[in-house]
């Protein structure tokens, strides 16, 4: 079946990315938007666009409304992007009921792998190592205490239906466990509509390694190597690298095979990511599977040359994978910097508002995925990420140098961003030596104490604004 028209059930840069993939495949793209997103770039890039709601959030979160619009506009497929309803089994099920191809796995796979305790068991069945922990959901606080005593502190309390770093609390002793138990249940209920939680042994300061997989409806599954997402703050990724500069080729092939085995075990179809923790003894442990495209898919594309979003659309159309595992190789290194509208010097406080000027960097090995432009006003209702800077190079040292140059070239004025903070990270000896783990950000609070050097053009703009204000213009 050839897909002719895709409804993009998302917003921002991922919606722009999907629209571009559709254009390359000769497929029509339909955007949806809230009133707050009326002037967003994804609305301009699509072949047609429809307002889904006046409310900034409810429109993107109503599966029945979205699928109705897909049917009304003559779409034969729907791409959920990431976030919002991307891992919502109901959306995939409604698409199937209405004859719309869901560009992702089946609703059954989304539900089973979204249930963290079921996902753990699937990993065990596939021969993938998991962290010690409860075999299922915890019955109550006393059950939690008993399980924690068995595996040993520290432990992690996790929402069974959680994701994106939410519904997770570390507990270093019984007192902390008792204190956090009801909090995690409350967070889980509010964020995911489920009060189920489970417990795992906490791997202290691991490296966060994930593997990109692709699988089709013909029984084929491959991996596109791994990404290192260890540079993160409060379980939210900031800088991602591919491949991991901290792993050997032997580890790389081993973890790739584990990810493919898991994809086959759960009957996976389309693009997905298997996430692992790598401890200080170089042992891998399964963490979770994300049943959607990842924010950081870009760097896997850069090192392998595979256009993942286009492959997603091809797979949803029933076509076999374009590549076999033997045809997949990687070249050099790539890094992605999540350019967030936040002020690192002020505890990463969101910095929404109008972008007075925007310059996108260029040159060899530099790619920018963004949905911003000069004059665009970042609304306060959504995630703070406003752009992704992707840099690739033939070796690690060149990647560091090119990343520094590209970050310095990037200009986003009118709001605070994480750009200067990333420049501080690039200059740190541990990062330069590729010797870091998930505790890096918390271990180096001094990196937020940078001084901002005003560029000549910034000073000129500030002077012009001051003169205009004084003149009453």
Coordinates of N, CA, C and O in Angstrom, one line a residue, residues 158-217:
X158 N 9.6 3.6 40.5 CA 9.3 4.1 39.1 C 7.8 3.8 38.9 O 7.3 2.8 39.3
X159 N 7.2 4.8 38.2 CA 5.8 4.6 37.7 C 5.9 3.5 36.6 O 6.6 3.5 35.7
X160 N 5.0 2.5 36.7 CA 4.9 1.4 35.7 C 4.6 1.9 34.3 O 5.1 1.4 33.3
X161 N 3.8 3.0 34.2 CA 3.4 3.5 32.9 C 4.2 4.8 32.6 O 3.8 5.6 31.7
X162 N 5.3 5.0 33.3 CA 6.0 6.3 33.2 C 6.9 6.4 32.0 O 7.0 5.5 31.1
X163 N 7.5 7.5 31.9 CA 8.4 7.8 30.7 C 8.9 9.2 30.8 O 8.3 10.1 31.5
X164 N 9.9 9.6 30.0 CA 10.4 10.9 29.9 C 10.9 11.5 31.2 O 11.0 12.7 31.4
X165 N 11.4 10.6 32.1 CA 12.0 11.0 33.3 C 11.0 11.4 34.4 O 11.4 11.8 35.5
X166 N 9.7 11.2 34.2 CA 8.7 11.5 35.2 C 8.3 10.3 36.0 O 8.4 9.2 35.5
X167 N 7.8 10.5 37.2 CA 7.4 9.4 38.0 C 8.5 8.5 38.5 O 8.4 7.3 38.6
X168 N 9.7 9.1 38.8 CA 10.9 8.4 39.2 C 11.5 9.1 40.4 O 11.6 10.3 40.4
X169 N 11.8 8.3 41.5 CA 12.4 8.9 42.7 C 13.5 7.9 43.2 O 13.2 6.7 43.3
X170 N 14.7 8.4 43.5 CA 15.7 7.6 44.1 C 15.5 7.6 45.6 O 15.2 8.7 46.2
X171 N 15.7 6.5 46.2 CA 15.6 6.3 47.7 C 16.8 5.7 48.2 O 17.2 4.6 47.9
X172 N 17.5 6.4 49.1 CA 18.8 5.9 49.6 C 18.6 5.1 50.9 O 19.6 4.4 51.3
X173 N 17.5 5.1 51.5 CA 17.2 4.3 52.7 C 15.7 4.2 52.9 O 14.9 4.7 52.1
X174 N 15.4 3.4 54.0 CA 14.0 3.1 54.2 C 13.2 4.4 54.5 O 12.0 4.5 54.0
X175 N 13.7 5.4 55.2 CA 13.0 6.6 55.5 C 12.7 7.3 54.2 O 11.5 7.8 54.0
X176 N 13.6 7.4 53.2 CA 13.4 8.1 51.9 C 12.3 7.3 51.1 O 11.5 7.9 50.4
X177 N 12.4 6.0 51.2 CA 11.4 5.1 50.5 C 10.0 5.4 51.0 O 9.0 5.6 50.2
X178 N 9.8 5.4 52.3 CA 8.5 5.7 52.9 C 8.0 7.1 52.6 O 6.9 7.3 52.3
X179 N 9.0 8.0 52.5 CA 8.6 9.4 52.2 C 8.2 9.6 50.8 O 7.3 10.4 50.5
X180 N 8.8 8.9 49.9 CA 8.6 9.1 48.4 C 7.5 8.2 47.8 O 7.0 8.4 46.7
X181 N 7.1 7.2 48.6 CA 6.2 6.2 48.0 C 4.9 6.8 47.5 O 4.5 6.7 46.4
X182 N 4.2 7.6 48.4 CA 3.0 8.2 48.0 C 3.2 9.3 47.0 O 2.3 9.6 46.1
X183 N 4.4 10.0 47.0 CA 4.6 11.0 46.0 C 4.7 10.4 44.6 O 4.2 11.0 43.6
X184 N 5.4 9.3 44.5 CA 5.5 8.7 43.1 C 4.2 8.2 42.7 O 3.8 8.3 41.5
X185 N 3.4 7.6 43.6 CA 2.0 7.2 43.2 C 1.2 8.4 42.7 O 0.5 8.3 41.7
X186 N 1.3 9.5 43.4 CA 0.6 10.7 43.0 C 1.1 11.2 41.6 O 0.3 11.6 40.8
X187 N 2.4 11.3 41.4 CA 2.9 11.7 40.2 C 2.5 10.8 39.0 O 2.1 11.2 37.9
X188 N 2.5 9.5 39.3 CA 2.1 8.5 38.3 C 0.7 8.7 37.9 O 0.3 8.6 36.7
X189 N -0.2 8.9 38.9 CA -1.6 9.0 38.6 C -1.9 10.2 37.8 O -2.7 10.2 36.9
X190 N -1.3 11.4 38.2 CA -1.5 12.6 37.5 C -1.0 12.6 36.1 O -1.6 13.1 35.1
X191 N 0.3 12.0 35.9 CA 0.9 12.1 34.6 C 0.5 11.0 33.7 O 0.4 11.2 32.4
X192 N 0.2 9.8 34.2 CA -0.1 8.7 33.3 C -1.4 8.0 33.6 O -1.7 7.0 32.9
X193 N -2.2 8.4 34.6 CA -3.5 7.8 34.8 C -3.4 6.5 35.5 O -4.4 5.7 35.4
X194 N -2.3 6.1 36.0 CA -2.1 4.8 36.7 C -1.3 5.0 38.0 O -0.3 5.7 38.0
X195 N -1.8 4.3 39.0 CA -1.1 4.4 40.3 C -0.1 3.3 40.5 O 0.5 3.2 41.6
X196 N 0.1 2.5 39.5 CA 1.0 1.3 39.7 C 2.5 1.8 39.7 O 2.9 2.6 38.8
X197 N 3.3 1.3 40.6 CA 4.7 1.6 40.7 C 5.5 0.3 41.0 O 4.9 -0.7 41.5
X198 N 6.7 0.3 40.6 CA 7.6 -0.9 40.9 C 8.9 -0.4 41.4 O 9.2 0.9 41.4
X199 N 9.8 -1.3 41.7 CA 11.1 -0.9 42.3 C 12.2 -1.6 41.7 O 12.1 -2.8 41.3
X200 N 13.3 -0.9 41.5 CA 14.6 -1.5 40.9 C 15.8 -1.0 41.8 O 15.8 0.0 42.4
X201 N 16.8 -1.9 41.7 CA 18.1 -1.5 42.3 C 18.6 -0.2 41.6 O 18.5 -0.2 40.3
X202 N 19.1 0.8 42.3 CA 19.6 2.0 41.7 C 21.1 1.7 41.3 O 21.9 1.4 42.1
X203 N 21.3 1.9 39.9 CA 22.7 1.8 39.4 C 23.2 3.2 39.6 O 22.8 4.1 38.9
X204 N 24.2 3.4 40.5 CA 24.7 4.8 40.8 C 25.5 5.3 39.7 O 26.5 4.7 39.3
X205 N 25.2 6.5 39.2 CA 25.9 7.2 38.2 C 26.3 6.3 37.0 O 27.5 6.2 36.7
X206 N 25.3 5.7 36.4 CA 25.7 4.8 35.2 C 25.9 5.7 34.0 O 25.7 6.9 34.0
X207 N 26.2 5.1 32.9 CA 26.2 5.7 31.6 C 24.9 5.3 31.0 O 24.4 4.1 31.1
X208 N 24.2 6.2 30.3 CA 22.9 6.0 29.7 C 23.1 5.7 28.2 O 23.4 6.6 27.5
X209 N 22.9 4.5 27.8 CA 23.2 4.1 26.4 C 21.9 3.5 25.8 O 21.2 2.7 26.5
X210 N 21.5 4.0 24.6 CA 20.3 3.5 24.0 C 20.6 3.1 22.5 O 21.6 3.6 21.9
X211 N 19.8 2.2 22.0 CA 20.1 1.6 20.7 C 18.8 1.9 19.8 O 17.7 1.6 20.2
X212 N 19.1 2.5 18.7 CA 18.0 2.7 17.7 C 17.7 1.4 16.9 O 18.7 0.8 16.3
X213 N 16.5 1.0 16.9 CA 16.1 -0.2 16.1 C 15.1 0.2 15.0 O 14.3 1.1 15.2
X214 N 15.0 -0.6 14.0 CA 14.0 -0.5 12.9 C 13.5 -1.9 12.7 O 14.4 -2.9 12.5
X215 N 12.2 -2.1 12.6 CA 11.7 -3.4 12.3 C 10.5 -3.3 11.4 O 9.7 -2.3 11.5
X216 N 10.3 -4.2 10.4 CA 9.2 -4.2 9.5 C 8.2 -5.3 9.8 O 8.3 -6.1 10.7
X217 N 7.2 -5.3 8.9 CA 6.1 -6.3 9.1 C 6.4 -7.6 8.4 O 5.6 -8.5 8.4

